[in-house]
Short mmCIF file of C-alpha atoms and ligand atoms in Angstrom, two decimals:
data_model
loop_
_atom_site.label_atom_id
_atom_site.label_comp_id
_atom_site.label_asym_id
_atom_site.label_seq_id
_atom_site.Cartn_x
_atom_site.Cartn_y
_atom_site.Cartn_z
CA MET A 1 139.72 124.56 130.10
CA ALA A 2 136.58 125.84 131.73
CA ASP A 3 138.68 128.39 133.65
CA THR A 4 139.01 130.50 130.52
CA TYR A 5 135.67 129.68 128.92
CA ASP A 6 132.24 129.12 130.46
CA PHE A 7 131.99 125.78 128.64
CA ASP A 8 134.32 123.37 126.86
CA LEU A 9 131.61 122.72 124.29
CA PHE A 10 128.53 124.68 123.28
CA THR A 11 126.19 122.80 120.96
CA ILE A 12 123.54 124.67 118.99
CA GLY A 13 120.61 122.32 118.33
CA ALA A 14 119.44 119.37 120.43
CA GLY A 15 118.47 116.97 117.63
CA SER A 16 119.90 113.53 116.94
CA GLY A 17 123.45 114.72 116.18
CA GLY A 18 123.60 117.48 118.81
CA VAL A 19 122.30 115.32 121.66
CA ARG A 20 124.68 112.45 120.91
CA ALA A 21 127.68 114.78 120.61
CA SER A 22 126.80 116.66 123.82
CA ARG A 23 126.16 113.54 125.87
CA VAL A 24 129.35 111.77 124.73
CA ALA A 25 131.50 114.90 125.10
CA ALA A 26 130.18 115.24 128.67
CA ALA A 27 130.93 111.55 129.32
CA HIS A 28 134.49 112.24 128.17
CA GLY A 29 134.69 114.89 130.92
CA ALA A 30 133.83 118.08 129.03
CA LYS A 31 131.68 120.85 130.49
CA VAL A 32 128.87 121.06 127.95
CA ALA A 33 125.89 123.30 127.19
CA VAL A 34 123.28 122.91 124.47
CA ALA A 35 120.78 125.42 123.14
CA GLU A 36 117.49 124.32 121.61
CA GLU A 37 114.85 126.80 120.48
CA TYR A 38 112.06 124.25 119.90
CA ARG A 39 111.95 120.83 121.63
CA VAL A 40 114.85 118.58 122.70
CA GLY A 41 114.91 115.57 120.35
CA GLY A 42 114.98 117.37 117.01
CA THR A 43 113.19 116.61 113.76
CA CYS A 44 113.47 112.81 113.94
CA VAL A 45 111.91 112.46 117.37
CA ILE A 46 109.52 115.41 117.40
CA ARG A 47 108.25 115.71 113.81
CA GLY A 48 109.94 113.15 111.64
CA CYS A 49 110.94 109.49 111.65
CA VAL A 50 109.42 108.53 115.00
CA PRO A 51 105.87 109.92 114.80
CA LYS A 52 105.83 109.07 111.07
CA LYS A 53 106.59 105.40 111.79
CA MET A 54 103.77 105.32 114.33
CA LEU A 55 101.39 106.65 111.67
CA VAL A 56 102.68 104.02 109.24
CA TYR A 57 101.74 101.31 111.77
CA GLY A 58 98.33 102.92 112.27
CA ALA A 59 97.76 103.18 108.53
CA HIS A 60 98.58 99.54 107.86
CA PHE A 61 95.61 98.41 109.93
CA ALA A 62 93.42 99.56 107.06
CA GLU A 63 94.70 96.63 104.98
CA ASP A 64 95.15 94.23 107.88
CA LEU A 65 91.54 94.66 108.97
CA VAL A 66 90.37 93.85 105.44
CA ASP A 67 92.74 90.87 105.18
CA ALA A 68 91.66 89.65 108.63
CA GLN A 69 88.51 88.24 107.08
CA ARG A 70 90.55 85.86 104.90
CA PHE A 71 92.35 84.68 108.04
CA GLY A 72 89.04 83.78 109.66
CA TRP A 73 88.37 86.97 111.62
CA ASP A 74 85.22 89.00 111.25
CA VAL A 75 85.76 92.50 112.58
CA GLU A 76 82.52 94.38 113.01
CA GLY A 77 82.10 98.14 113.08
CA LYS A 78 85.64 99.26 112.36
CA ILE A 79 86.03 102.99 112.55
CA PHE A 80 89.22 105.00 112.22
CA ASP A 81 89.57 107.74 114.83
CA TRP A 82 92.33 110.10 113.67
CA PRO A 83 92.35 112.40 116.73
CA ARG A 84 92.87 109.35 118.96
CA LEU A 85 95.90 108.14 116.99
CA ARG A 86 97.25 111.68 116.60
CA ASP A 87 97.08 112.35 120.34
CA ILE A 88 98.56 108.98 121.35
CA VAL A 89 101.45 109.59 118.95
CA GLN A 90 101.96 113.09 120.38
CA ASP A 91 101.93 111.68 123.92
CA ASP A 92 104.73 109.35 122.97
CA VAL A 93 106.65 112.17 121.32
CA THR A 94 106.38 114.06 124.61
CA ARG A 95 107.60 110.98 126.49
CA LEU A 96 110.64 110.71 124.20
CA ASN A 97 111.27 114.45 124.45
CA GLY A 98 111.42 113.93 128.24
CA LEU A 99 113.83 111.00 127.91
CA TYR A 100 116.20 112.97 125.69
CA THR A 101 116.12 115.88 128.12
CA GLN A 102 116.75 113.48 131.01
CA THR A 103 119.75 111.94 129.21
CA LEU A 104 121.33 115.37 128.85
CA ASP A 105 120.53 116.22 132.49
CA ASN A 106 122.01 112.92 133.69
CA HIS A 107 125.25 113.76 131.93
CA GLY A 108 125.37 117.21 133.52
CA VAL A 109 124.76 119.03 130.23
CA THR A 110 123.30 122.53 130.72
CA ILE A 111 120.23 123.02 128.52
CA PHE A 112 119.22 126.48 127.31
CA ASN A 113 115.68 126.31 125.94
CA GLU A 114 116.24 129.23 123.62
CA ARG A 115 117.99 130.28 120.45
CA ALA A 116 121.77 130.85 120.44
CA THR A 117 123.72 133.01 118.00
CA ILE A 118 127.47 133.09 117.50
CA THR A 119 128.51 136.67 118.34
CA GLY A 120 132.28 136.24 118.59
CA LEU A 121 134.86 133.61 117.76
CA HIS A 122 134.23 131.85 121.09
CA GLU A 123 131.15 133.81 122.16
CA LEU A 124 127.44 133.01 121.92
CA THR A 125 124.47 135.20 122.77
CA LEU A 126 121.23 133.58 123.87
CA ALA A 127 117.78 134.92 123.01
CA SER A 128 117.43 136.09 126.63
CA GLY A 129 120.51 138.31 126.13
CA GLU A 130 122.82 136.12 128.23
CA VAL A 131 126.32 135.88 126.80
CA VAL A 132 128.44 132.72 127.22
CA THR A 133 131.79 131.57 125.94
CA ALA A 134 132.98 128.15 124.79
CA LYS A 135 136.24 126.60 123.69
CA TYR A 136 134.50 124.57 120.98
CA ILE A 137 131.23 125.26 119.19
CA LEU A 138 129.19 122.53 117.48
CA ILE A 139 126.46 123.51 115.03
CA ALA A 140 123.76 120.83 114.82
CA THR A 141 120.75 122.88 113.77
CA GLY A 142 119.42 120.42 111.20
CA ALA A 143 117.25 121.37 108.26
CA ARG A 144 113.69 122.46 107.58
CA PRO A 145 111.20 121.68 104.83
CA HIS A 146 111.67 123.55 101.58
CA VAL A 147 108.51 125.38 100.48
CA PRO A 148 108.33 126.17 96.76
CA GLU A 149 107.70 129.86 95.97
CA PHE A 150 104.63 130.70 93.87
CA PRO A 151 101.39 132.67 94.37
CA GLY A 152 99.32 131.09 97.14
CA SER A 153 102.06 128.74 98.38
CA GLU A 154 101.16 129.79 101.94
CA HIS A 155 98.00 127.65 101.70
CA GLY A 156 100.04 124.43 101.84
CA ILE A 157 101.62 122.73 104.85
CA THR A 158 104.82 120.76 105.43
CA SER A 159 105.82 117.71 107.45
CA ASN A 160 106.14 120.06 110.44
CA GLU A 161 102.37 120.55 110.57
CA VAL A 162 101.09 117.26 109.19
CA PHE A 163 101.23 115.46 112.54
CA HIS A 164 98.78 117.94 114.08
CA LEU A 165 95.92 117.96 111.55
CA GLU A 166 92.41 118.51 112.92
CA ALA A 167 91.02 115.94 110.51
CA ILE A 168 92.15 113.62 107.75
CA PRO A 169 91.54 115.42 104.43
CA GLU A 170 89.16 113.91 101.90
CA LYS A 171 91.51 114.88 99.08
CA VAL A 172 95.19 115.63 99.45
CA LEU A 173 97.81 116.75 96.97
CA ILE A 174 101.39 115.87 97.91
CA ALA A 175 104.20 117.69 96.13
CA GLY A 176 107.50 115.84 95.71
CA GLY A 177 108.53 112.32 94.79
CA GLY A 178 110.99 111.52 97.58
CA TYR A 179 110.88 109.93 101.01
CA ILE A 180 108.26 112.09 102.67
CA ALA A 181 105.96 112.28 99.64
CA ASN A 182 105.81 108.51 99.20
CA GLU A 183 105.52 107.79 102.91
CA PHE A 184 102.64 110.21 103.41
CA ALA A 185 100.98 109.16 100.15
CA GLY A 186 100.75 105.68 101.69
CA ILE A 187 99.62 106.95 105.09
CA PHE A 188 96.85 109.23 103.77
CA ASN A 189 95.70 106.64 101.26
CA GLU A 190 95.31 104.00 103.98
CA PHE A 191 93.45 106.50 106.16
CA GLY A 192 90.94 106.91 103.34
CA SER A 193 92.03 110.13 101.65
CA LYS A 194 92.05 110.42 97.88
CA VAL A 195 95.75 111.06 97.24
CA CYS A 196 97.44 112.70 94.29
CA LEU A 197 101.23 112.95 94.21
CA MET A 198 102.79 115.55 91.89
CA ASN A 199 106.49 115.86 91.11
CA ARG A 200 108.54 118.25 89.04
CA SER A 201 110.29 115.37 87.27
CA ASP A 202 108.98 112.04 86.00
CA GLN A 203 110.81 110.04 88.66
CA LEU A 204 110.09 108.86 92.18
CA LEU A 205 112.80 108.29 94.79
CA ARG A 206 115.79 109.28 92.71
CA GLY A 207 118.83 107.27 93.81
CA TYR A 208 116.93 104.04 94.55
CA ASP A 209 117.10 101.05 92.21
CA GLU A 210 114.91 101.60 89.18
CA ALA A 211 113.06 98.27 89.40
CA LEU A 212 111.95 99.00 92.98
CA ARG A 213 110.83 102.53 92.16
CA ASP A 214 108.81 101.18 89.29
CA ARG A 215 107.27 98.48 91.51
CA LEU A 216 106.27 101.07 94.12
CA LEU A 217 104.65 103.19 91.41
CA GLN A 218 102.68 100.19 90.07
CA ILE A 219 101.52 99.12 93.53
CA SER A 220 100.61 102.70 94.50
CA LEU A 221 98.53 103.06 91.30
CA THR A 222 96.76 99.79 92.13
CA LYS A 223 95.98 101.12 95.59
CA GLY A 224 94.33 104.14 93.99
CA ILE A 225 96.99 106.85 94.35
CA ASP A 226 97.13 109.26 91.39
CA PHE A 227 100.38 110.66 90.02
CA ARG A 228 101.11 113.83 88.11
CA PHE A 229 104.66 113.93 86.77
CA ASN A 230 106.50 116.88 85.21
CA ALA A 231 104.17 119.24 87.05
CA LEU A 232 105.16 122.57 88.59
CA PHE A 233 102.95 124.76 90.78
CA GLU A 234 101.48 127.86 89.14
CA LYS A 235 99.20 129.04 91.94
CA ILE A 236 96.93 127.91 94.74
CA GLU A 237 93.70 129.74 95.47
CA GLN A 238 91.36 129.24 98.38
CA ILE A 239 87.82 128.49 97.21
CA GLU A 240 84.45 127.98 98.88
CA GLY A 241 84.18 125.39 101.64
CA GLY A 242 87.80 125.81 102.72
CA LYS A 243 89.00 123.89 99.68
CA LEU A 244 92.08 124.73 97.60
CA ARG A 245 92.23 124.97 93.83
CA VAL A 246 95.72 124.09 92.64
CA HIS A 247 96.94 125.22 89.24
CA MET A 248 99.97 123.47 87.81
CA THR A 249 101.79 123.10 84.51
CA ASN A 250 100.73 120.35 82.08
CA TYR A 251 97.54 119.41 83.98
CA GLU A 252 94.04 120.67 84.63
CA PRO A 253 93.64 122.43 88.01
CA CYS A 254 92.59 120.16 90.87
CA GLU A 255 90.55 120.87 94.00
CA VAL A 256 91.77 119.42 97.25
CA ASP A 257 91.42 119.87 101.01
CA LEU A 258 95.13 119.82 101.76
CA VAL A 259 98.42 120.48 99.99
CA LEU A 260 101.54 118.94 101.57
CA TYR A 261 104.99 120.04 100.41
CA ALA A 262 107.61 117.29 100.52
CA THR A 263 110.10 118.92 98.21
CA GLY A 264 113.34 118.40 100.12
CA ARG A 265 114.90 120.13 103.12
CA VAL A 266 117.15 123.16 103.46
CA PRO A 267 119.90 123.60 106.08
CA ASN A 268 119.00 125.77 109.09
CA VAL A 269 121.74 128.38 108.94
CA GLU A 270 119.93 131.71 109.10
CA GLY A 271 120.70 133.96 112.05
CA LEU A 272 123.37 131.67 113.49
CA GLY A 273 126.13 134.26 113.18
CA LEU A 274 128.17 132.16 110.75
CA GLU A 275 129.51 135.29 109.06
CA THR A 276 130.68 136.66 112.43
CA ALA A 277 132.85 133.59 112.89
CA GLY A 278 133.76 133.33 109.18
CA VAL A 279 132.31 129.83 108.75
CA GLU A 280 132.23 128.79 105.08
CA GLN A 281 129.00 127.62 103.45
CA GLY A 282 128.16 125.79 100.23
CA ALA A 283 125.76 126.72 97.44
CA ARG A 284 122.63 125.61 99.33
CA GLY A 285 123.77 127.32 102.52
CA GLU A 286 125.06 124.07 104.03
CA ILE A 287 128.03 124.30 106.37
CA LEU A 288 131.17 122.93 104.75
CA VAL A 289 133.16 120.52 106.90
CA ASP A 290 136.09 118.13 106.58
CA ARG A 291 135.93 114.40 107.33
CA PHE A 292 136.15 115.14 111.07
CA SER A 293 133.12 117.49 110.76
CA LYS A 294 135.39 120.50 111.31
CA THR A 295 134.56 123.76 109.52
CA ASN A 296 137.22 126.09 108.14
CA VAL A 297 137.34 127.64 111.64
CA ASP A 298 139.49 125.39 113.84
CA HIS A 299 137.24 125.23 116.91
CA ILE A 300 133.85 125.23 115.15
CA TYR A 301 132.35 121.93 114.00
CA ALA A 302 129.04 120.95 112.40
CA VAL A 303 127.17 117.63 112.18
CA GLY A 304 123.90 116.33 110.75
CA ASP A 305 121.51 117.80 108.17
CA VAL A 306 122.97 121.31 108.45
CA THR A 307 126.01 119.94 106.60
CA ASP A 308 123.81 118.30 103.92
CA ARG A 309 125.97 115.19 103.61
CA VAL A 310 123.62 112.22 104.12
CA GLN A 311 120.31 113.47 105.57
CA LEU A 312 119.59 110.46 107.78
CA THR A 313 119.26 110.34 111.58
CA PRO A 314 121.64 107.41 112.19
CA VAL A 315 124.29 109.22 110.15
CA ALA A 316 123.88 112.43 112.18
CA ILE A 317 124.21 110.35 115.37
CA ARG A 318 127.44 108.80 114.11
CA GLU A 319 128.80 112.20 113.14
CA GLY A 320 127.99 113.52 116.63
CA GLN A 321 129.64 110.52 118.26
CA ALA A 322 132.75 110.77 116.02
CA PHE A 323 133.06 114.49 116.76
CA ALA A 324 132.93 113.94 120.53
CA ASP A 325 135.39 111.01 120.41
CA THR A 326 137.76 113.02 118.23
CA VAL A 327 137.73 116.31 120.15
CA PHE A 328 137.10 115.17 123.72
CA GLY A 329 137.89 111.43 123.73
CA GLY A 330 141.37 111.59 122.24
CA THR A 331 140.39 109.12 119.48
CA PRO A 332 140.28 110.72 116.02
CA THR A 333 137.24 109.11 114.39
CA THR A 334 135.62 109.55 110.98
CA VAL A 335 132.28 108.28 109.69
CA ASP A 336 132.21 105.67 106.95
CA TYR A 337 129.61 106.83 104.42
CA SER A 338 129.91 103.77 102.22
CA CYS A 339 127.22 101.14 102.48
CA VAL A 340 124.74 103.25 104.48
CA PRO A 341 121.46 101.29 104.48
CA SER A 342 118.23 103.22 104.11
CA ALA A 343 114.50 102.65 103.92
CA VAL A 344 111.38 104.35 102.68
CA PHE A 345 108.36 103.55 104.84
CA SER A 346 105.97 103.59 101.93
CA HIS A 347 103.14 101.04 101.53
CA PRO A 348 104.85 98.62 100.98
CA PRO A 349 108.24 99.76 102.25
CA ILE A 350 111.51 99.85 100.34
CA ALA A 351 114.93 99.09 101.81
CA SER A 352 118.31 99.34 100.19
CA VAL A 353 122.03 99.03 100.82
CA GLY A 354 125.04 99.42 98.56
CA LEU A 355 125.18 99.93 94.81
CA THR A 356 122.09 99.89 92.61
CA GLU A 357 122.30 97.82 89.44
CA GLY A 358 122.93 100.98 87.42
CA GLU A 359 125.68 102.23 89.73
CA ALA A 360 127.36 98.82 89.77
CA ARG A 361 127.34 98.57 85.98
CA ASN A 362 128.88 102.04 85.71
CA THR A 363 131.60 101.46 88.31
CA LEU A 364 132.39 97.74 88.21
CA GLY A 365 131.91 96.73 84.61
CA SER A 366 130.97 93.10 84.99
CA VAL A 367 127.97 92.61 87.25
CA LYS A 368 125.58 89.75 88.03
CA VAL A 369 122.05 90.51 89.14
CA TYR A 370 119.85 88.02 91.00
CA GLN A 371 116.19 88.71 91.48
CA SER A 372 113.18 87.25 93.25
CA ASP A 373 109.75 88.53 92.28
CA PHE A 374 107.20 86.80 94.49
CA ARG A 375 103.91 87.04 96.33
CA SER A 376 104.34 86.59 100.08
CA MET A 377 102.46 83.78 101.80
CA LYS A 378 100.45 86.39 103.71
CA ASN A 379 99.39 88.13 100.52
CA VAL A 380 98.49 84.81 98.89
CA VAL A 381 96.16 83.89 101.77
CA ALA A 382 94.79 87.42 101.89
CA GLY A 383 94.09 87.28 98.17
CA ARG A 384 96.13 90.41 97.75
CA ASN A 385 97.81 90.61 94.38
CA GLU A 386 100.82 92.56 95.63
CA ARG A 387 104.25 91.20 94.76
CA SER A 388 107.56 91.77 96.51
CA LEU A 389 110.77 92.30 94.60
CA TYR A 390 114.23 91.51 95.98
CA LYS A 391 117.37 92.29 93.98
CA MET A 392 120.95 91.35 94.69
CA VAL A 393 123.81 92.99 92.80
CA VAL A 394 127.07 91.04 92.68
CA ASP A 395 130.52 92.01 91.40
CA ALA A 396 131.09 89.26 88.80
CA ALA A 397 134.87 89.44 89.15
CA THR A 398 135.00 88.83 92.92
CA ASP A 399 131.56 87.29 93.68
CA ARG A 400 131.15 90.00 96.31
CA VAL A 401 127.59 91.17 97.03
CA VAL A 402 127.71 94.94 96.45
CA GLY A 403 124.03 95.82 96.79
CA ILE A 404 120.67 94.53 98.03
CA HIS A 405 117.41 96.27 97.17
CA MET A 406 114.00 95.18 98.37
CA ILE A 407 110.37 96.24 98.26
CA GLY A 408 107.79 94.35 100.27
CA GLN A 409 106.38 93.80 103.72
CA ASP A 410 109.01 94.21 106.48
CA ALA A 411 111.79 94.99 103.97
CA PRO A 412 113.53 97.48 106.35
CA GLU A 413 113.49 94.95 109.21
CA ILE A 414 114.95 92.26 106.96
CA LEU A 415 117.56 94.45 105.31
CA GLN A 416 119.17 95.74 108.51
CA GLY A 417 120.76 92.32 109.15
CA PHE A 418 121.73 91.76 105.54
CA ALA A 419 123.36 95.21 105.45
CA VAL A 420 125.98 93.84 107.88
CA ALA A 421 126.82 91.10 105.38
CA VAL A 422 127.09 93.55 102.47
CA ARG A 423 129.27 95.91 104.46
CA ALA A 424 131.46 93.03 105.59
CA GLY A 425 132.10 92.20 101.92
CA LEU A 426 130.54 88.73 101.94
CA THR A 427 130.20 86.88 98.65
CA LYS A 428 127.23 85.35 96.89
CA ALA A 429 128.74 81.97 97.85
CA ASP A 430 128.52 83.01 101.55
CA PHE A 431 124.84 83.80 101.09
CA ASP A 432 124.28 80.48 99.29
CA ALA A 433 126.04 78.59 102.10
CA THR A 434 123.64 80.03 104.69
CA VAL A 435 120.69 77.78 105.53
CA ALA A 436 117.29 79.38 104.99
CA ILE A 437 114.74 80.01 107.73
CA HIS A 438 111.58 78.54 106.30
CA PRO A 439 108.99 79.81 105.64
CA THR A 440 110.02 83.47 105.62
CA MET A 441 110.28 86.21 103.06
CA ALA A 442 113.90 86.84 104.06
CA GLU A 443 114.96 83.34 102.98
CA GLU A 444 114.64 84.50 99.37
CA LEU A 445 117.98 86.27 99.84
CA VAL A 446 119.86 83.02 100.51
CA LEU A 447 118.02 81.09 97.79
CA LEU A 448 118.63 83.39 94.82
CA LYS A 449 119.52 81.49 91.65
P1 NDP B 501 113.71 114.10 99.04
O1 NDP B 501 115.04 114.67 98.78
O2 NDP B 501 113.58 112.66 99.37
O3 NDP B 501 112.76 114.36 97.79
C1 NDP B 501 112.52 115.66 97.36
C2 NDP B 501 111.54 115.60 96.22
O4 NDP B 501 111.12 116.91 95.93
C3 NDP B 501 112.14 115.03 94.96
O5 NDP B 501 111.17 114.28 94.30
C4 NDP B 501 112.52 116.27 94.17
O6 NDP B 501 112.37 116.09 92.80
C5 NDP B 501 111.48 117.27 94.61
N1 NDP B 501 111.99 118.64 94.69
C6 NDP B 501 113.18 119.04 95.17
N2 NDP B 501 113.30 120.37 95.09
C7 NDP B 501 112.17 120.82 94.53
C8 NDP B 501 111.70 122.11 94.18
N3 NDP B 501 112.45 123.18 94.35
N4 NDP B 501 110.46 122.21 93.62
C9 NDP B 501 109.70 121.11 93.42
N5 NDP B 501 110.11 119.87 93.73
C10 NDP B 501 111.33 119.72 94.28
O7 NDP B 501 113.08 115.04 100.16
P2 NDP B 501 111.93 114.84 101.25
O8 NDP B 501 111.39 116.20 101.48
O9 NDP B 501 111.00 113.75 100.88
O10 NDP B 501 112.74 114.39 102.53
C11 NDP B 501 113.82 115.19 102.99
C12 NDP B 501 114.94 114.33 103.51
O11 NDP B 501 114.59 113.79 104.76
C13 NDP B 501 115.25 113.13 102.61
O12 NDP B 501 116.21 113.44 101.66
C14 NDP B 501 115.76 112.11 103.58
O13 NDP B 501 117.14 112.25 103.68
C15 NDP B 501 115.11 112.49 104.89
N6 NDP B 501 114.02 111.54 105.19
C16 NDP B 501 114.34 110.23 105.39
C17 NDP B 501 113.35 109.31 105.67
C18 NDP B 501 113.71 107.89 105.87
O14 NDP B 501 114.88 107.59 106.10
N7 NDP B 501 112.77 106.95 105.76
C19 NDP B 501 111.95 109.70 105.77
C20 NDP B 501 111.72 111.09 105.51
C21 NDP B 501 112.73 111.97 105.24
P3 NDP B 501 113.53 115.46 91.87
O15 NDP B 501 113.44 113.99 92.02
O16 NDP B 501 113.22 115.97 90.53
O17 NDP B 501 114.82 116.03 92.42
#
């Protein structure tokens, strides 16, 4: 193959999907190159899930250090040092960036640390001017934060910049009601900022079970986070002292130190040369692909957020793996998008798999819902009036568990295991037959009545 082309596979974008596809294709014997214009690792590793989770851990100490007193510990002189946490997190991001690069190197993948553009059906031109050819092209360029357009919008930042702040803002306004908005509302609130979350609609976390969303809202209000629903930006002006005055519909203007946009992500498709190759795109610019991640052009594929299917890292990784196994491993493989578990690392976190109660009622007809609304042992001792909520949705006709939805401490850790059971189609009777581990929070799921 490589006699006619420089490479068997050229991947544009070294994020979660692109790295997995390149590494596995190389392991299958392909000659592979990858181009990355920023840092190997992509959004998740460099400025997404990974550093965010580290901040979530750091933030939780705010409550743990208060609760410590009820567990017999007096902690004198606690001080939060943001630059220390920020820099330690960035050091680890750099370590992971190195590991990802090493993985590609170990598999003999050529890395071009520059932008690549498709300039012919099988031709790519790098920013340096070098031209290469490839039998297959994989587009894995991900997505970037959407920034709403209005006068003064340039005064706000996105999740790209939030990890590098000089200082924690006294007052922060977060726009959006999804994953990033709720996660950073929790983080900033625990770090001591006064947080206000504004959203264009009156809903948080659309798609998650209503009872959990409502519980998160109640707990967030109790923790002191303000909410402004049905609010759209009108303008932001810079005022004295480096502060920002934000004007929005339906509310009085507010003055804050920082505005963070968390209003969704848009596929990175600009300047890729898609029109040169005739690659079809959808309404939001996303690259349209079939179930094997193939575009309308036979030798061009796309995986991950740039296709706007399910914008989650583990899904992009599976798409990259399936692509490599299909094209270079001789095993046609598709990704199963049913029963994808997910989590929001809010304070407290939410985790979910399968159908929500509403979805189940619409699709199955007869549904049984089991619920546990409880205060964890830790919160009881801590004197913290924060309740967890676990919900199980069961198909009444077959007894099959079709959804589990949880909010509370460690919910994502607990749900990962239970997601296997839901995906495997186990019944409520199977859950009931499983002996509890006592005392745990997770045991609630095998004791539901
Ligand atoms: P989300 O899609 O989760 O939420 C976007 C929010 O912004 C919604 O509340 C939406 O409102 C609002 N919104 C959308 N478009 C506009 C607009 N034009 N103007 C004003 N508001 C708007 O996006 P995020 O930015 O929070 O995260 C991006 C993606 O990254 C997520 O979809 C998720 O897939 C992924 N992610 C996953 C995480 C995880 O797994 N824990 C963590 C962080 C990100 P409305 O509800 O009205 O549509």
